[in-house]
Tab-separated table of C-alpha atoms and ligand atoms in Angstrom:
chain	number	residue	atom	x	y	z
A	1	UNK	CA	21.445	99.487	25.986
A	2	UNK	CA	19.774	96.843	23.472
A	3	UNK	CA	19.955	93.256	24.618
A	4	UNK	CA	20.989	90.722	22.782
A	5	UNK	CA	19.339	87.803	23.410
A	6	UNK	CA	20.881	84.626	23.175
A	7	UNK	CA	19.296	81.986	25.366
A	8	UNK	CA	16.519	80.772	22.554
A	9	UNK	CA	15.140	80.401	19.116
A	10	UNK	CA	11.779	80.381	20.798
A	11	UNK	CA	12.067	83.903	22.249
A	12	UNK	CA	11.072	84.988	18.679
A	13	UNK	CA	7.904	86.738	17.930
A	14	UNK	CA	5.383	86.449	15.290
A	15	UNK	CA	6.207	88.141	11.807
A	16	UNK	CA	3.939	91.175	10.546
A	17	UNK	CA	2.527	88.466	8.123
A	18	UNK	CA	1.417	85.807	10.649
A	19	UNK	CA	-0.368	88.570	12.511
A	20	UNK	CA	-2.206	89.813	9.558
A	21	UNK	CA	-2.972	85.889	8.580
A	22	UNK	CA	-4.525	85.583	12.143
A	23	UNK	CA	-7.085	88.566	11.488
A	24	UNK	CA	-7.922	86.682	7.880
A	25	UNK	CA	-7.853	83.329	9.075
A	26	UNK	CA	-11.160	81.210	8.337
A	27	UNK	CA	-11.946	79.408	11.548
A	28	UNK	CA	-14.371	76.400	12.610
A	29	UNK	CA	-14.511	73.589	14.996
A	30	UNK	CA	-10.634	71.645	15.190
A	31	UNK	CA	-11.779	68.870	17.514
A	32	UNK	CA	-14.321	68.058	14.863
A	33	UNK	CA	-11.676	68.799	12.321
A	34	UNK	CA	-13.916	71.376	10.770
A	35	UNK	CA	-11.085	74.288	10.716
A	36	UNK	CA	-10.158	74.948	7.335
A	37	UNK	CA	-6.660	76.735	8.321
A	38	UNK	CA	-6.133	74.047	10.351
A	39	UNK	CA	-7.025	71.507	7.650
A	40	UNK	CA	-4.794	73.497	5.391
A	41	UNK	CA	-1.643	73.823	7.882
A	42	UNK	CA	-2.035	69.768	8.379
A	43	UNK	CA	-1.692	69.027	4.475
A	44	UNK	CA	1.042	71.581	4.078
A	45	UNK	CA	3.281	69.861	6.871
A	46	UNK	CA	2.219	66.250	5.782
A	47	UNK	CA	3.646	67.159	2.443
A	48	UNK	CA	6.621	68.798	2.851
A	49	UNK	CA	7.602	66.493	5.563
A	50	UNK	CA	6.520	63.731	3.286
A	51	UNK	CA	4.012	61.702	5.439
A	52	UNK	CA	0.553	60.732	4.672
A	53	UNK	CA	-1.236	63.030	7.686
A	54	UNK	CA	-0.156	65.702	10.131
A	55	UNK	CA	-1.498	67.042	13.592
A	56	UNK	CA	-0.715	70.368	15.107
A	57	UNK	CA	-0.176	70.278	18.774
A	58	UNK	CA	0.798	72.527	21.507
A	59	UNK	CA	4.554	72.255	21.586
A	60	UNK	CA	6.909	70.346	21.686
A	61	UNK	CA	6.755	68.215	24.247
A	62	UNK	CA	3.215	67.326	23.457
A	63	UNK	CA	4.440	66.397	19.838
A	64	UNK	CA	6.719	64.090	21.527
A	65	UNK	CA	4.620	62.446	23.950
A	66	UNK	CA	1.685	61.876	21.321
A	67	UNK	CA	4.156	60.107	19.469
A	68	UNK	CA	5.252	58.305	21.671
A	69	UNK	CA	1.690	57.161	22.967
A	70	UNK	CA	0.552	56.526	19.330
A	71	UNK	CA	3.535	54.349	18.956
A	72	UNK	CA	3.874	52.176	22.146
A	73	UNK	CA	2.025	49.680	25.032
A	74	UNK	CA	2.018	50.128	28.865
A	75	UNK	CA	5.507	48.276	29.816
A	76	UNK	CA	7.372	48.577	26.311
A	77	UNK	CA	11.008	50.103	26.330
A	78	UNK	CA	12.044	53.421	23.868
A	79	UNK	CA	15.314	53.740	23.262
A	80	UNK	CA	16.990	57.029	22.397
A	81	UNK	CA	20.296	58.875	22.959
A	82	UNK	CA	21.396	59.668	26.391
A	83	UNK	CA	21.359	63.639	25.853
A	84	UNK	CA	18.450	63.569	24.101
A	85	UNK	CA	15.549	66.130	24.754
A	86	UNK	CA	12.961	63.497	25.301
A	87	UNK	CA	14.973	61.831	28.051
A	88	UNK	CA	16.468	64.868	29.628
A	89	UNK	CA	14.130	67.768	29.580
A	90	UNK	CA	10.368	65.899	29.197
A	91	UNK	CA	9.683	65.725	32.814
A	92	UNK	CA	9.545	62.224	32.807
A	93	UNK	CA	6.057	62.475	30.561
A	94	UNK	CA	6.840	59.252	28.935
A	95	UNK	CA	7.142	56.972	32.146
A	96	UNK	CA	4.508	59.208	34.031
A	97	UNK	CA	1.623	58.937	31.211
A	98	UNK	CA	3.042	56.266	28.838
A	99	UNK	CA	4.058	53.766	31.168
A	100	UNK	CA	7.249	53.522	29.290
A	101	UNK	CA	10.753	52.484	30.120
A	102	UNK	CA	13.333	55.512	28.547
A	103	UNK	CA	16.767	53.281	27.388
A	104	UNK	CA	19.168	55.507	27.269
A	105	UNK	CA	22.197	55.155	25.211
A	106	UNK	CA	25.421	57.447	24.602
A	107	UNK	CA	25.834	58.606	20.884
A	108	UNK	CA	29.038	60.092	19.789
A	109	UNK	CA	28.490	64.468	19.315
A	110	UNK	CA	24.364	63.338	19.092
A	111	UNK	CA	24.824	60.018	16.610
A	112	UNK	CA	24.072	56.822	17.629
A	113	UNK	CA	26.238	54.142	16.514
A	114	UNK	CA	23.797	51.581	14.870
A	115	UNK	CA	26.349	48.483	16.784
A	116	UNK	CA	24.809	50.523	20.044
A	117	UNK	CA	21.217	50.281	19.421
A	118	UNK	CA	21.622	46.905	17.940
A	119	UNK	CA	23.247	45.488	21.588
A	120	UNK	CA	19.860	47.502	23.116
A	121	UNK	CA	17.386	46.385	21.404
A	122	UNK	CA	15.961	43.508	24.036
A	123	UNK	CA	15.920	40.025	22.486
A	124	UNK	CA	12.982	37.267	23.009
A	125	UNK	CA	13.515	36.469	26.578
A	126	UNK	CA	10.899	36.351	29.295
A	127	UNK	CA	12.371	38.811	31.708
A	128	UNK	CA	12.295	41.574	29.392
A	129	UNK	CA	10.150	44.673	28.372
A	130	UNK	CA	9.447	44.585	24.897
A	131	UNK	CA	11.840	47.369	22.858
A	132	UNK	CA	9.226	48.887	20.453
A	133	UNK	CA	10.560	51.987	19.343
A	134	UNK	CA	13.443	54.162	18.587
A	135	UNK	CA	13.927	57.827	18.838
A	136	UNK	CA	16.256	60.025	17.104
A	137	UNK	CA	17.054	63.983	17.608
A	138	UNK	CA	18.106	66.234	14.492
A	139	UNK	CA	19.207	68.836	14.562
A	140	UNK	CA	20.549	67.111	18.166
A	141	UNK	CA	20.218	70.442	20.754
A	142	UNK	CA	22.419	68.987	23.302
A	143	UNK	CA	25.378	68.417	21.371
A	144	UNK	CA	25.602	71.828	19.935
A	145	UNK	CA	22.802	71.547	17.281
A	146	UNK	CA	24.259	69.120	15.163
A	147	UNK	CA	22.908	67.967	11.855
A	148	UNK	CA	22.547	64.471	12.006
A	149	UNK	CA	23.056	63.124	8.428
A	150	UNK	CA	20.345	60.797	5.995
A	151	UNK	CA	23.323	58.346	6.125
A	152	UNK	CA	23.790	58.123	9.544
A	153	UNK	CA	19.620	57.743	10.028
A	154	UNK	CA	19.710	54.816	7.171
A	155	UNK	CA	22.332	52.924	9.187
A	156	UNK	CA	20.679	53.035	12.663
A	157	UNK	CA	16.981	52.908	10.948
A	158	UNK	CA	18.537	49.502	9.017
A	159	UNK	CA	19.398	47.574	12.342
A	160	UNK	CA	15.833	48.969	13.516
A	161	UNK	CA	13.546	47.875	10.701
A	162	UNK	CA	13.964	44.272	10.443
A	163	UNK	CA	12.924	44.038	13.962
A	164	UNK	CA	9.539	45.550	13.630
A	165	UNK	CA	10.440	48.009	15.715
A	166	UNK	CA	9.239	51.760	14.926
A	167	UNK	CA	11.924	54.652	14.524
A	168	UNK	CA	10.888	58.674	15.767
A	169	UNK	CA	12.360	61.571	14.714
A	170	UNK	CA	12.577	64.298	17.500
A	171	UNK	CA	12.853	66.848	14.361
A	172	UNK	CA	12.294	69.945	16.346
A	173	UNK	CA	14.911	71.960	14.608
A	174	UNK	CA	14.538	69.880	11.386
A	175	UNK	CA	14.300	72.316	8.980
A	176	UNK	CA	17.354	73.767	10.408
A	177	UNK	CA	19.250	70.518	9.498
A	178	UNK	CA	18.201	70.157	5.818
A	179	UNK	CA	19.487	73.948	5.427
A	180	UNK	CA	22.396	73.265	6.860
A	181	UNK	CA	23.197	70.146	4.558
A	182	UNK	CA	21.616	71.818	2.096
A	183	UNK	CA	19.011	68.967	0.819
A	184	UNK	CA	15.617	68.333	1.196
A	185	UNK	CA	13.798	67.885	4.641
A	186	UNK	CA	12.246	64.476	3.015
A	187	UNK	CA	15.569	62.900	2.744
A	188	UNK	CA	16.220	63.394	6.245
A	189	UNK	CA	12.248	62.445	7.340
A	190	UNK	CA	12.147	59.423	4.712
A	191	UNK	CA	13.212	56.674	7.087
A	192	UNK	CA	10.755	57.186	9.907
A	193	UNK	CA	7.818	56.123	10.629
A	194	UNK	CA	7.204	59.181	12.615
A	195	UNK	CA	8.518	63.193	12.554
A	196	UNK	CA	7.667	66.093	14.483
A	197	UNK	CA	8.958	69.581	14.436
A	198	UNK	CA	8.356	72.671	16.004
A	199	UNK	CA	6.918	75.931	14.237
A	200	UNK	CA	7.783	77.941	17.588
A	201	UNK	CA	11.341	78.385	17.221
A	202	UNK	CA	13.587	79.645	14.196
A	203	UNK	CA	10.508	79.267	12.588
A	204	UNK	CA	9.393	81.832	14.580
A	205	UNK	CA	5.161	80.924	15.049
A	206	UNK	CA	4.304	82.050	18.189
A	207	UNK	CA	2.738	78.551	19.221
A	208	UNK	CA	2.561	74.784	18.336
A	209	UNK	CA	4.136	71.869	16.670
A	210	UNK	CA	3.930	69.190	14.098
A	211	UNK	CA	3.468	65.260	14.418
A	212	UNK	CA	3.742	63.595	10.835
A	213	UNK	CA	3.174	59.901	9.871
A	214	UNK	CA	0.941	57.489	8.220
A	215	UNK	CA	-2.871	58.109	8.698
A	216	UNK	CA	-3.641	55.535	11.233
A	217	UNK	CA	-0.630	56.525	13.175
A	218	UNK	CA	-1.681	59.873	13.246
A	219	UNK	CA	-5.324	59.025	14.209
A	220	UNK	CA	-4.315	57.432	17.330
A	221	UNK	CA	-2.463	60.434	18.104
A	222	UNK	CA	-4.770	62.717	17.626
A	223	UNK	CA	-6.778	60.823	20.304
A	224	UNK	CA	-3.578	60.663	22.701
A	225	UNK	CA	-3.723	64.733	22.080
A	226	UNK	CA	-7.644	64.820	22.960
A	227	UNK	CA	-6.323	62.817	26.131
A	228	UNK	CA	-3.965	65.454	27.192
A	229	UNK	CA	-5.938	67.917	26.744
A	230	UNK	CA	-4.940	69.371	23.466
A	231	UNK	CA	-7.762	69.009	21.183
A	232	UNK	CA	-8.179	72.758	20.287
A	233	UNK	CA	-11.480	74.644	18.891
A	234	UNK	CA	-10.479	77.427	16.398
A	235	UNK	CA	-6.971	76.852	16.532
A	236	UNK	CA	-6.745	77.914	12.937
A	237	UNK	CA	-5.341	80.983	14.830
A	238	UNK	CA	-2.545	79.270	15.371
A	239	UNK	CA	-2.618	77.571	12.092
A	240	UNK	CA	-2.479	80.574	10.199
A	241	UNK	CA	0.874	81.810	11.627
A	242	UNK	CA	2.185	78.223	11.301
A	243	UNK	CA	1.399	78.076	6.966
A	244	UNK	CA	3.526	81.096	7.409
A	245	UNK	CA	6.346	79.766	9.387
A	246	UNK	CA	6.384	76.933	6.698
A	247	UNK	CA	6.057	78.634	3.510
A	248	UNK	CA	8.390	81.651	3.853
A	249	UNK	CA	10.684	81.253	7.412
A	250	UNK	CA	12.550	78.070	6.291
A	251	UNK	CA	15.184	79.528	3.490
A	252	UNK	CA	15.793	82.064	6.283
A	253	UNK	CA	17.613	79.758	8.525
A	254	UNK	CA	20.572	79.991	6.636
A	255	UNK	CA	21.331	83.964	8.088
A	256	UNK	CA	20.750	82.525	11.836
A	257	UNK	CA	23.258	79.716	10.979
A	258	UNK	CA	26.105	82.412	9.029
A	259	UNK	CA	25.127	84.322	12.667
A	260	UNK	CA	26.295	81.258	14.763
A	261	UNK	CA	29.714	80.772	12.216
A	262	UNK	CA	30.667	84.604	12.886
A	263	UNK	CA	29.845	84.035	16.776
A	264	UNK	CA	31.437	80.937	17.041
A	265	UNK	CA	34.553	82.214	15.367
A	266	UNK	CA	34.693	85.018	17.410
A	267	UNK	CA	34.355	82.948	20.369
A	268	UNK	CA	36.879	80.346	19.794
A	269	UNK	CA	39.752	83.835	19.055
A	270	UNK	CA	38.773	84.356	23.418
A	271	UNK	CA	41.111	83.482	25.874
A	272	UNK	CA	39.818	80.499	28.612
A	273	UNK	CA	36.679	79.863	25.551
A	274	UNK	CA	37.033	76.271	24.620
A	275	UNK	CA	34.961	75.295	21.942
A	276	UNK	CA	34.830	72.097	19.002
A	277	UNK	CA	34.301	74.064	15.928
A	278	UNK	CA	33.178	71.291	14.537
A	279	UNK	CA	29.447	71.031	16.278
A	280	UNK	CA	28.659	74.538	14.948
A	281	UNK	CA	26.640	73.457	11.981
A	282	UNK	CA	23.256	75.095	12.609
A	283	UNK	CA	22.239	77.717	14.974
A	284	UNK	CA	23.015	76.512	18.416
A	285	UNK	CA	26.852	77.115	19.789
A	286	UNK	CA	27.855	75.328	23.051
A	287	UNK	CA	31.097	76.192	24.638
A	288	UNK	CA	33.320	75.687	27.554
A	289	UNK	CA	33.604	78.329	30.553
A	290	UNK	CA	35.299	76.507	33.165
A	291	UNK	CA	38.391	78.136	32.706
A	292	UNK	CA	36.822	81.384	33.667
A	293	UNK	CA	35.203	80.344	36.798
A	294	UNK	CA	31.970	78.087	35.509
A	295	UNK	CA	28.842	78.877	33.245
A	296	UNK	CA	26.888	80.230	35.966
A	297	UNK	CA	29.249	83.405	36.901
A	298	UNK	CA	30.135	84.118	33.539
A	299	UNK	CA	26.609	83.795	32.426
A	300	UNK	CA	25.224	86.408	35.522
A	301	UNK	CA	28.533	88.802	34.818
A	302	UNK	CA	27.372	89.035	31.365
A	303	UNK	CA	23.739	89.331	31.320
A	304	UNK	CA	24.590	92.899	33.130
A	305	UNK	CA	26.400	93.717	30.390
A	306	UNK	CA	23.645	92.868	28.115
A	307	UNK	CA	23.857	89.757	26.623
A	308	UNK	CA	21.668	86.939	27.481
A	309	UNK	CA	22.220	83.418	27.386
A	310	UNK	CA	21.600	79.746	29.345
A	311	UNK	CA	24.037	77.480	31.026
A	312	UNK	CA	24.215	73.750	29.352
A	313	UNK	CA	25.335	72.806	32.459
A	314	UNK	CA	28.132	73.973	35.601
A	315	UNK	CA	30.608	74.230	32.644
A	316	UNK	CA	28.891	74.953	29.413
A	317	UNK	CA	27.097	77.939	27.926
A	318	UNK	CA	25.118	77.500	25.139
A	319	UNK	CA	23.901	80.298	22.479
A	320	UNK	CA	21.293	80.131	19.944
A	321	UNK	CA	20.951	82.655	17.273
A	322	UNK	CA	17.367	83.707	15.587
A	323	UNK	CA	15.056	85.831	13.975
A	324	UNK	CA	15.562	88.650	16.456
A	325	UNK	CA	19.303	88.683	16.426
A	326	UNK	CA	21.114	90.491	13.786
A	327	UNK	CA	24.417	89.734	12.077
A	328	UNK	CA	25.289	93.586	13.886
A	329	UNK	CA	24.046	92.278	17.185
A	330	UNK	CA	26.849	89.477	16.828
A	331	UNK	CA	28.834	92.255	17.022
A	332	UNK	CA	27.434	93.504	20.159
A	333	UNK	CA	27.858	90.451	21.591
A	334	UNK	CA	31.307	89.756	21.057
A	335	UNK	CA	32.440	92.951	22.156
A	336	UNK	CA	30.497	92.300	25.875
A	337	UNK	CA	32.358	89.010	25.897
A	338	UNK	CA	35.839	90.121	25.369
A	339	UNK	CA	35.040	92.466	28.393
A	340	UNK	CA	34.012	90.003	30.562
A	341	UNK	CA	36.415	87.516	29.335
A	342	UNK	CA	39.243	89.972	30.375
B	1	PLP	C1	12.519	72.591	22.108
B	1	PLP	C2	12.647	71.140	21.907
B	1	PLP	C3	11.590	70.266	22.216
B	1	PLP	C4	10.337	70.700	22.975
B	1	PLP	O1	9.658	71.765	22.502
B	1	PLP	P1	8.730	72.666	23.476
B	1	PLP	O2	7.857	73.361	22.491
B	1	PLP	O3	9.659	73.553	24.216
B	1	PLP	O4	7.975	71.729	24.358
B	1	PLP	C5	11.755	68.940	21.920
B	1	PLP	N1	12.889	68.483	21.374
B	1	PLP	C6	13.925	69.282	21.070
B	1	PLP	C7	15.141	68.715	20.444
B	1	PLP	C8	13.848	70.635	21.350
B	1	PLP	O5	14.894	71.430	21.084
């Protein structure tokens, strides 16, 4: 029985082509920034992200906290939306290492409402910590991997702004966002001071991440990275696969989000499947189980039947389609569902 694996973009492997660029790779010294691939992989992401300088870091996460402790003082306050993945699912890295205060605030399906971070942003007042930057999420993984729009980024980033305050784009799936409103990743990047995104998922690199931004931003977090433990030697390794995942895995994203469409569809035609429509826009489909007994049941039921996926929480599932899923396997999939829907 073939699986069909559901629960992440990240479970894809490296192409044929990032393992051949690994064996050719020219290698030196990253810590000493002496790695050509690396050099190369920097300049390539810096550009098409539309920043002065890059840095390549181990995931995620990392990409997030450097940010954040390029951007910020012992004490100061980030804001960012309540389901957001630096909030939630960052074990706390912020407060632990940064010294930072998370404020959380509700967006509507991922958006913020600029009124809403205007009212958080802390005024002039003795008593408070000093709100110094801003963090957005796009595509936004919690609520169903919507593509947060350049219009919707100008209005929060223009309540922002004028308050010398710094805005951060979480841009993990970014690339997945600018296919799906077909435009260019600059226009969604444009407005920030800072982006990162990850080559490890639908991009399908087997490692790492980006952090773009100006060059003085991006020197002090190269240092926070050397801090954490992250400065790598020939990491043009990694590089290699990543100039891949850049150059040629982007325009692909388009056949994992006409996946998601054809799941979703399916899904929604299910008896005791409740699920908005409307937040399928990229590659990640959340939906609502607790007709049929909760995520966690009809998650276990189903994985025997071959079909793997992860519970959003005690009510929804959530699916990701990638690389290693085919337009076929959709088919698969649906089929195991309607049995263990009935
Ligand atoms: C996956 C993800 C991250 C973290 O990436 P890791 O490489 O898993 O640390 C950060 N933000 C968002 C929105 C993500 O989906």
């Amino acid at each position: 029985m073939k699986i069909v694996d559901l629960r992440s973009d990240t479970f894809t492997l490296p192409t044929p082509e990032m393992m051949q660029a690994i064996q050719e790779a020219e290698l030196g010294d990253d810590v000493f920034q002496e790695d050509p691939t690396m050099n190369k992989l920097e300049k390539l992401a810096a550009q098409k992200i539309g920043k002065e300088k890059a840095l390549f870091v181990t995931s995620g996460t990392q990409a997030n906290v450097v940010s954040l402790l390029a951007h910020t003082e012992r004490g100061d306050e980030v804001i960012m939306e309540a389901q957001s993945h630096t909030y939630l699912y960052e074990v706390g890295a912020m407060a632990a290492l940064g010294g930072l205060m998370a404020h959380p605030v509700p967006g509507n399906k991922g958006v913020l409402y600029p009124e809403d971070v205007k009212k958080a942003i802390r005024g002039d007042d003795i008593h408070f910590p000093r709100t110094r930057l801003v963090c957005l999420e796009n595509t936004h993984n919690n609520a169903g991997g919507i593509a947060v729009t350049p219009e919707q980024i100008k209005a929060v980033a223009d309540v922002v702004k004028p308050q010398n305050i710094k805005i951060h784009l979480d841009g993990a799936r970014v690339f997945n966002a600018a296919v799906a409103l077909k435009t260019d990743v600059k226009t969604i990047t444009k407005e920030f001071d800072s982006v990162m995104f990850c080559l490890s998922k639908g991009l399908s690199a087997p490692v790492g991440s980006m952090v773009c931004g100006s060059e003085e931003f991006i020197k002090r977090a190269r240092k926070a990275r050397k801090m954490l433990g992250g400065g790598m030697r020939q990491a043009g390794i990694l590089a290699a696969c990543g100039i891949v995942a850049v150059e040629k895995m982007v325009d692909r994203l388009k056949d994992d989000h006409t996946n998601a469409q054809k799941l979703a569809k399916g899904l929604s035609e299910l008896k005791g499947i409740s699920i908005d429509l409307d937040t399928v826009q990229t590659n990640i489909i959340i939906f609502d189980v607790s007709k049929l007994g909760g995520s966690h049941k009809f998650i276990e039921i189903l994985e025997k039947k071959g079909v793997k996926c992860l519970a959003r929480d005690e009510t929804h599932v959530r699916m990701v389609t990638h690389r290693m899923v085919s337009s076929e396997d959709i088919d698969t999939a649906l089929e195991r569902i309607k049995e263990v829907v009935k």
